[in-house]
Amino acid sequence: MNKFRLKSVFSLAKSEYIRWVTNPRMIIVGILVIFMNTLAVIPLSEKAEKFGGKLNIAEPFIAIGNSKLLVLLIPCVFLILISDYPVISGNTLFFIQRTGKLNWFFGQILFVFMAVISYLAFILIVSIIVSGGEFGTDWSDAVTKYNARFPEESGNFTSMLLPSNLYNQIPLKTAVVQTFIFLAAYLFLLSLILCLFKLFNIHSFGIFAVYAVISFGVVSTFLESRMMWAFPMANTLVWMHYEEIFDKPVFPIWFSFVYFLIAIILLITVNLIALKKMQFINIEQTR
C-alpha cells in the first residue's frame, strides 16, 4: 500500500460526499421525516398541549433516538442511502493507481463518517424545527409531570416515547449527546460491515449481514433478553441502560461506549486486512 496522504483522503471523501448528497435516493429521507413526525413529534406535541405547557426543543430528537421502532427505521433508511458503499468504478481504479489502497480506504471511512453525521444532524435539526417547543436546558414539565397529572395514561405509547428512565436519571443535555453518539456509532458500525463484505467481493451478502444484525437486535430488544446487549441496537437505546426510579443502572452506560469503540476498531482492522489482500481489478465495476 502506498504512503498515507491526507490531501488525497480528503479529496476522495469530498467527491464521494457530493455524489452521495445529490443521489436521487435522498428522497427517501422525506419518508423518514413523515414517520418521525407521526410516531414521535405529533404525539409529544399533543401531550404537551393537553398538559398545558411546551416541550423542550430537544425532546423530540431524544424520543426519536430512543424509540424501538424508529431506531429500526433510522438505520434501514441510511443503509438504503449507502447501499452501494463503497462505490468501486473505473474512477476508483484510477485513484488507487495514483495514491494507493490505503488512501482510498481512509477516504471511504471519512466519507461515511461525514454521511453519518450529516444524516443525524438533519434528523436533529428537523425534529427541532417541527417540535414547536422552547429552548431550555432542563426537561419540560409536560414530560416530567405528565404521568402524575394523568396517571391513567402511564405506560401507553406516548408516555413511553420519553420514559422516566431518561428524565429521572440523566440531564437533558446528557440525553441528547448520548443519543446522538450512540446512533452515530451504530450507523458507522453497520457501514463498516457493508464495506468489509464489499472488499471480500460478496456485497450482496454484506447487505444481508447488516440487516441480520439489525433484525437480531430488534427481536432481542423487544423480548428484553440478556442477549440484546450483544447487539448494537440495545446499546444504542439510552433509556434501556437505566432504572425507572432508582439511581441504579440496568446496564453500565460506559460499557456501551466501550462496546462500540472495540467493535469499530476491530472492524476497521479486519477491513484493512481484507483491503491488503484484495485485487480491485477483479471486482465488477459499478457504473
Short mmCIF file of C-alpha atoms in Angstrom, two decimals:
data_model
loop_
_atom_site.label_atom_id
_atom_site.label_comp_id
_atom_site.label_asym_id
_atom_site.label_seq_id
_atom_site.Cartn_x
_atom_site.Cartn_y
_atom_site.Cartn_z
CA MET A 1 0.00 0.00 0.00
CA ASN A 2 1.18 3.49 -0.81
CA LYS A 3 2.08 6.10 1.78
CA PHE A 4 -0.82 7.74 3.63
CA ARG A 5 -1.67 11.13 2.11
CA LEU A 6 -4.17 13.29 3.98
CA LYS A 7 -4.90 15.51 0.99
CA SER A 8 -5.87 12.51 -1.15
CA VAL A 9 -8.11 11.18 1.63
CA PHE A 10 -9.97 14.49 1.94
CA SER A 11 -10.26 14.81 -1.84
CA LEU A 12 -11.86 11.39 -2.22
CA ALA A 13 -14.15 11.89 0.77
CA LYS A 14 -15.34 15.21 -0.62
CA SER A 15 -16.13 13.82 -4.07
CA GLU A 16 -17.92 10.81 -2.59
CA TYR A 17 -19.92 13.06 -0.27
CA ILE A 18 -21.05 15.32 -3.12
CA ARG A 19 -22.10 12.27 -5.13
CA TRP A 20 -24.00 10.95 -2.11
CA VAL A 21 -25.96 14.11 -1.24
CA THR A 22 -27.01 14.59 -4.88
CA ASN A 23 -28.22 11.00 -5.26
CA PRO A 24 -31.96 10.74 -6.13
CA ARG A 25 -32.31 8.15 -3.34
CA MET A 26 -32.15 11.05 -0.86
CA ILE A 27 -35.87 11.50 -1.40
CA ILE A 28 -36.45 8.55 0.94
CA VAL A 29 -35.32 10.75 3.85
CA GLY A 30 -38.59 12.64 3.38
CA ILE A 31 -40.49 9.43 4.13
CA LEU A 32 -38.47 9.00 7.31
CA VAL A 33 -39.37 12.57 8.35
CA ILE A 34 -43.07 11.70 7.94
CA PHE A 35 -42.66 8.67 10.20
CA MET A 36 -40.70 10.72 12.74
CA ASN A 37 -43.40 13.35 12.81
CA THR A 38 -46.24 10.83 13.04
CA LEU A 39 -44.70 8.48 15.60
CA ALA A 40 -42.86 10.92 17.87
CA VAL A 41 -43.27 14.66 17.30
CA ILE A 42 -47.06 14.87 16.94
CA PRO A 43 -47.82 12.56 19.92
CA LEU A 44 -45.41 14.54 22.13
CA SER A 45 -46.87 17.86 20.96
CA GLU A 46 -50.40 16.67 21.70
CA LYS A 47 -49.23 15.51 25.12
CA ALA A 48 -47.72 18.93 25.86
CA GLU A 49 -50.87 20.71 24.65
CA LYS A 50 -53.05 18.55 26.87
CA PHE A 51 -50.77 19.25 29.82
CA GLY A 52 -50.87 22.99 29.11
CA GLY A 53 -47.17 23.51 28.53
CA LYS A 54 -44.49 23.32 25.87
CA LEU A 55 -41.88 20.75 25.01
CA ASN A 56 -38.18 21.44 25.12
CA ILE A 57 -36.99 21.66 21.50
CA ALA A 58 -34.52 18.80 22.09
CA GLU A 59 -37.04 16.33 23.49
CA PRO A 60 -38.45 15.09 20.13
CA PHE A 61 -34.95 14.15 18.97
CA ILE A 62 -34.34 12.20 22.19
CA ALA A 63 -37.68 10.46 21.70
CA ILE A 64 -36.84 9.61 18.08
CA GLY A 65 -33.41 8.23 19.04
CA ASN A 66 -34.85 6.13 21.86
CA SER A 67 -37.89 4.68 20.11
CA LYS A 68 -37.52 0.97 19.39
CA LEU A 69 -39.49 1.41 16.18
CA LEU A 70 -37.65 4.49 14.89
CA VAL A 71 -34.24 3.07 15.84
CA LEU A 72 -35.21 0.26 13.47
CA LEU A 73 -36.19 2.67 10.67
CA ILE A 74 -33.26 5.11 11.01
CA PRO A 75 -30.51 2.58 10.14
CA CYS A 76 -32.68 0.91 7.47
CA VAL A 77 -33.15 4.23 5.64
CA PHE A 78 -29.46 5.05 6.00
CA LEU A 79 -28.46 1.69 4.56
CA ILE A 80 -30.66 2.33 1.53
CA LEU A 81 -28.82 5.63 1.05
CA ILE A 82 -25.41 3.91 1.16
CA SER A 83 -26.44 0.56 -0.30
CA ASP A 84 -23.63 0.72 -2.89
CA TYR A 85 -20.98 1.69 -0.33
CA PRO A 86 -18.12 1.71 -1.08
CA VAL A 87 -18.59 2.53 -4.78
CA ILE A 88 -15.95 0.83 -6.92
CA SER A 89 -15.74 2.03 -10.52
CA GLY A 90 -13.24 2.94 -13.21
CA ASN A 91 -12.51 6.15 -11.28
CA THR A 92 -11.75 4.05 -8.20
CA LEU A 93 -9.13 2.04 -10.06
CA PHE A 94 -7.59 5.24 -11.41
CA PHE A 95 -7.50 6.77 -7.91
CA ILE A 96 -5.86 3.66 -6.43
CA GLN A 97 -3.20 3.58 -9.16
CA ARG A 98 -2.27 7.17 -8.27
CA THR A 99 -2.48 7.15 -4.47
CA GLY A 100 -2.86 3.54 -3.31
CA LYS A 101 -5.38 1.38 -1.47
CA LEU A 102 -4.74 2.90 1.96
CA ASN A 103 -5.71 6.43 0.91
CA TRP A 104 -8.77 5.11 -0.92
CA PHE A 105 -9.88 3.18 2.17
CA PHE A 106 -9.49 6.05 4.62
CA GLY A 107 -11.19 8.35 2.12
CA GLN A 108 -14.15 5.97 2.21
CA ILE A 109 -14.06 5.90 6.02
CA LEU A 110 -14.03 9.70 6.19
CA PHE A 111 -16.86 9.90 3.66
CA VAL A 112 -19.15 7.54 5.57
CA PHE A 113 -18.35 9.35 8.83
CA MET A 114 -19.41 12.63 7.16
CA ALA A 115 -22.54 10.92 5.83
CA VAL A 116 -23.50 9.59 9.27
CA ILE A 117 -23.03 12.97 10.97
CA SER A 118 -24.95 14.80 8.21
CA TYR A 119 -27.80 12.30 8.32
CA LEU A 120 -28.21 12.54 12.10
CA ALA A 121 -27.73 16.32 12.10
CA PHE A 122 -30.57 16.54 9.58
CA ILE A 123 -32.80 14.43 11.84
CA LEU A 124 -31.86 16.61 14.83
CA ILE A 125 -32.50 19.91 13.01
CA VAL A 126 -35.82 18.76 11.52
CA SER A 127 -37.01 17.49 14.91
CA ILE A 128 -36.16 20.87 16.47
CA ILE A 129 -37.93 22.81 13.71
CA VAL A 130 -41.16 20.80 13.89
CA SER A 131 -41.15 20.45 17.69
CA GLY A 132 -42.95 23.73 18.35
CA GLY A 133 -41.10 23.76 21.65
CA GLU A 134 -38.99 26.23 23.53
CA PHE A 135 -35.30 26.34 24.24
CA GLY A 136 -34.09 25.27 27.67
CA THR A 137 -31.53 23.17 29.47
CA ASP A 138 -33.99 21.11 31.53
CA TRP A 139 -36.67 18.55 30.80
CA SER A 140 -40.07 20.16 30.27
CA ASP A 141 -42.89 19.84 32.80
CA ALA A 142 -45.01 18.38 30.00
CA VAL A 143 -42.68 15.38 30.05
CA THR A 144 -41.69 15.04 33.71
CA LYS A 145 -45.07 15.79 35.32
CA TYR A 146 -47.49 14.43 32.74
CA ASN A 147 -47.90 10.97 34.28
CA ALA A 148 -48.53 12.46 37.72
CA ARG A 149 -51.41 14.54 36.31
CA PHE A 150 -52.74 11.80 34.05
CA PRO A 151 -51.83 8.51 35.82
CA GLU A 152 -54.36 6.56 33.73
CA GLU A 153 -52.15 7.17 30.68
CA SER A 154 -48.99 5.90 32.31
CA GLY A 155 -47.35 3.16 30.26
CA ASN A 156 -49.11 3.93 26.99
CA PHE A 157 -47.28 4.53 23.71
CA THR A 158 -46.99 8.31 24.10
CA SER A 159 -45.68 8.08 27.66
CA MET A 160 -43.04 5.58 26.58
CA LEU A 161 -41.64 7.96 23.95
CA LEU A 162 -39.73 9.65 26.77
CA PRO A 163 -39.82 7.16 29.64
CA SER A 164 -38.91 8.07 33.20
CA ASN A 165 -35.73 6.00 32.76
CA LEU A 166 -34.40 9.09 30.96
CA TYR A 167 -35.69 12.17 32.73
CA ASN A 168 -35.38 10.68 36.23
CA GLN A 169 -31.77 9.58 35.70
CA ILE A 170 -29.86 11.90 33.38
CA PRO A 171 -29.91 15.61 32.45
CA LEU A 172 -31.44 16.67 29.14
CA LYS A 173 -28.09 17.70 27.63
CA THR A 174 -26.56 14.33 28.51
CA ALA A 175 -29.50 12.52 26.91
CA VAL A 176 -29.08 14.50 23.65
CA VAL A 177 -25.32 13.86 23.48
CA GLN A 178 -25.56 10.15 24.32
CA THR A 179 -28.44 9.62 21.88
CA PHE A 180 -26.51 11.29 19.04
CA ILE A 181 -23.23 9.47 19.78
CA PHE A 182 -24.80 6.02 20.05
CA LEU A 183 -26.86 6.47 16.88
CA ALA A 184 -23.74 7.64 15.03
CA ALA A 185 -21.70 4.69 16.32
CA TYR A 186 -24.49 2.27 15.31
CA LEU A 187 -24.69 3.60 11.74
CA PHE A 188 -20.91 3.76 11.40
CA LEU A 189 -20.56 0.16 12.60
CA LEU A 190 -23.15 -1.07 10.07
CA SER A 191 -21.32 0.83 7.32
CA LEU A 192 -18.07 -0.93 8.20
CA ILE A 193 -19.78 -4.31 7.93
CA LEU A 194 -21.07 -3.34 4.49
CA CYS A 195 -17.59 -2.21 3.45
CA LEU A 196 -15.98 -5.42 4.68
CA PHE A 197 -18.13 -7.67 2.53
CA LYS A 198 -17.61 -5.38 -0.47
CA LEU A 199 -13.86 -5.85 -0.02
CA PHE A 200 -14.42 -9.61 0.05
CA ASN A 201 -16.37 -9.20 -3.22
CA ILE A 202 -19.62 -10.53 -1.72
CA HIS A 203 -21.54 -7.27 -1.43
CA SER A 204 -24.99 -8.85 -1.59
CA PHE A 205 -24.18 -10.96 1.47
CA GLY A 206 -22.98 -7.81 3.22
CA ILE A 207 -26.44 -6.27 2.81
CA PHE A 208 -27.94 -9.47 4.24
CA ALA A 209 -25.45 -9.36 7.14
CA VAL A 210 -26.23 -5.78 8.21
CA TYR A 211 -29.97 -6.39 8.10
CA ALA A 212 -29.44 -9.59 10.09
CA VAL A 213 -27.57 -7.61 12.76
CA ILE A 214 -30.45 -5.12 12.87
CA SER A 215 -33.10 -7.87 12.97
CA PHE A 216 -31.48 -9.87 15.76
CA GLY A 217 -31.01 -6.66 17.70
CA VAL A 218 -34.68 -5.72 17.27
CA VAL A 219 -36.00 -9.14 18.30
CA SER A 220 -33.75 -9.48 21.36
CA THR A 221 -34.53 -5.90 22.44
CA PHE A 222 -38.30 -6.33 22.16
CA LEU A 223 -38.01 -9.59 24.13
CA GLU A 224 -35.65 -7.82 26.58
CA SER A 225 -33.38 -10.85 26.55
CA ARG A 226 -29.94 -10.61 28.13
CA MET A 227 -28.56 -11.38 24.69
CA MET A 228 -29.73 -7.97 23.48
CA TRP A 229 -26.56 -6.34 24.82
CA ALA A 230 -24.54 -8.39 22.34
CA PHE A 231 -26.16 -6.40 19.52
CA PRO A 232 -25.74 -2.70 18.78
CA MET A 233 -29.44 -1.77 18.94
CA ALA A 234 -29.86 -2.23 22.72
CA ASN A 235 -26.59 -0.39 23.30
CA THR A 236 -27.97 2.48 21.19
CA LEU A 237 -31.13 2.95 23.29
CA VAL A 238 -30.03 5.19 26.16
CA TRP A 239 -33.12 4.69 28.31
CA MET A 240 -32.64 0.93 28.48
CA HIS A 241 -29.45 1.45 30.49
CA TYR A 242 -31.29 2.92 33.48
CA GLU A 243 -33.87 2.02 36.11
CA GLU A 244 -37.12 3.98 36.12
CA ILE A 245 -36.83 5.38 39.65
CA PHE A 246 -33.78 4.08 41.49
CA ASP A 247 -30.40 5.60 40.73
CA LYS A 248 -29.01 2.26 39.62
CA PRO A 249 -28.04 1.31 36.06
CA VAL A 250 -29.59 -1.74 34.44
CA PHE A 251 -26.51 -1.89 32.25
CA PRO A 252 -23.50 0.44 32.62
CA ILE A 253 -23.55 3.20 30.01
CA TRP A 254 -19.75 3.15 29.83
CA PHE A 255 -19.91 -0.46 28.63
CA SER A 256 -21.84 0.61 25.54
CA PHE A 257 -19.20 3.24 24.77
CA VAL A 258 -16.53 0.54 25.07
CA TYR A 259 -18.69 -1.89 23.07
CA PHE A 260 -18.91 0.44 20.09
CA LEU A 261 -15.26 1.53 20.34
CA ILE A 262 -13.95 -2.04 20.32
CA ALA A 263 -16.38 -3.15 17.59
CA ILE A 264 -15.42 -0.23 15.33
CA ILE A 265 -11.67 -0.68 15.87
CA LEU A 266 -11.99 -4.42 15.22
CA LEU A 267 -13.99 -3.89 12.03
CA ILE A 268 -11.54 -1.28 10.71
CA THR A 269 -8.68 -3.70 11.41
CA VAL A 270 -10.41 -6.57 9.61
CA ASN A 271 -11.26 -4.21 6.72
CA LEU A 272 -7.58 -3.28 6.42
CA ILE A 273 -6.60 -6.95 6.30
CA ALA A 274 -9.19 -7.60 3.59
CA LEU A 275 -8.01 -4.49 1.73
CA LYS A 276 -4.42 -5.71 1.67
CA LYS A 277 -5.44 -8.99 0.04
CA MET A 278 -7.95 -7.52 -2.35
CA GLN A 279 -7.37 -7.22 -6.10
CA PHE A 280 -9.60 -4.35 -7.29
CA ILE A 281 -9.21 -5.33 -10.92
CA ASN A 282 -11.23 -8.49 -10.21
CA ILE A 283 -14.24 -6.62 -8.90
CA GLU A 284 -17.13 -5.97 -11.22
CA GLN A 285 -17.22 -2.25 -11.80
CA THR A 286 -20.29 -0.28 -10.84
CA ARG A 287 -21.43 2.42 -13.20
#
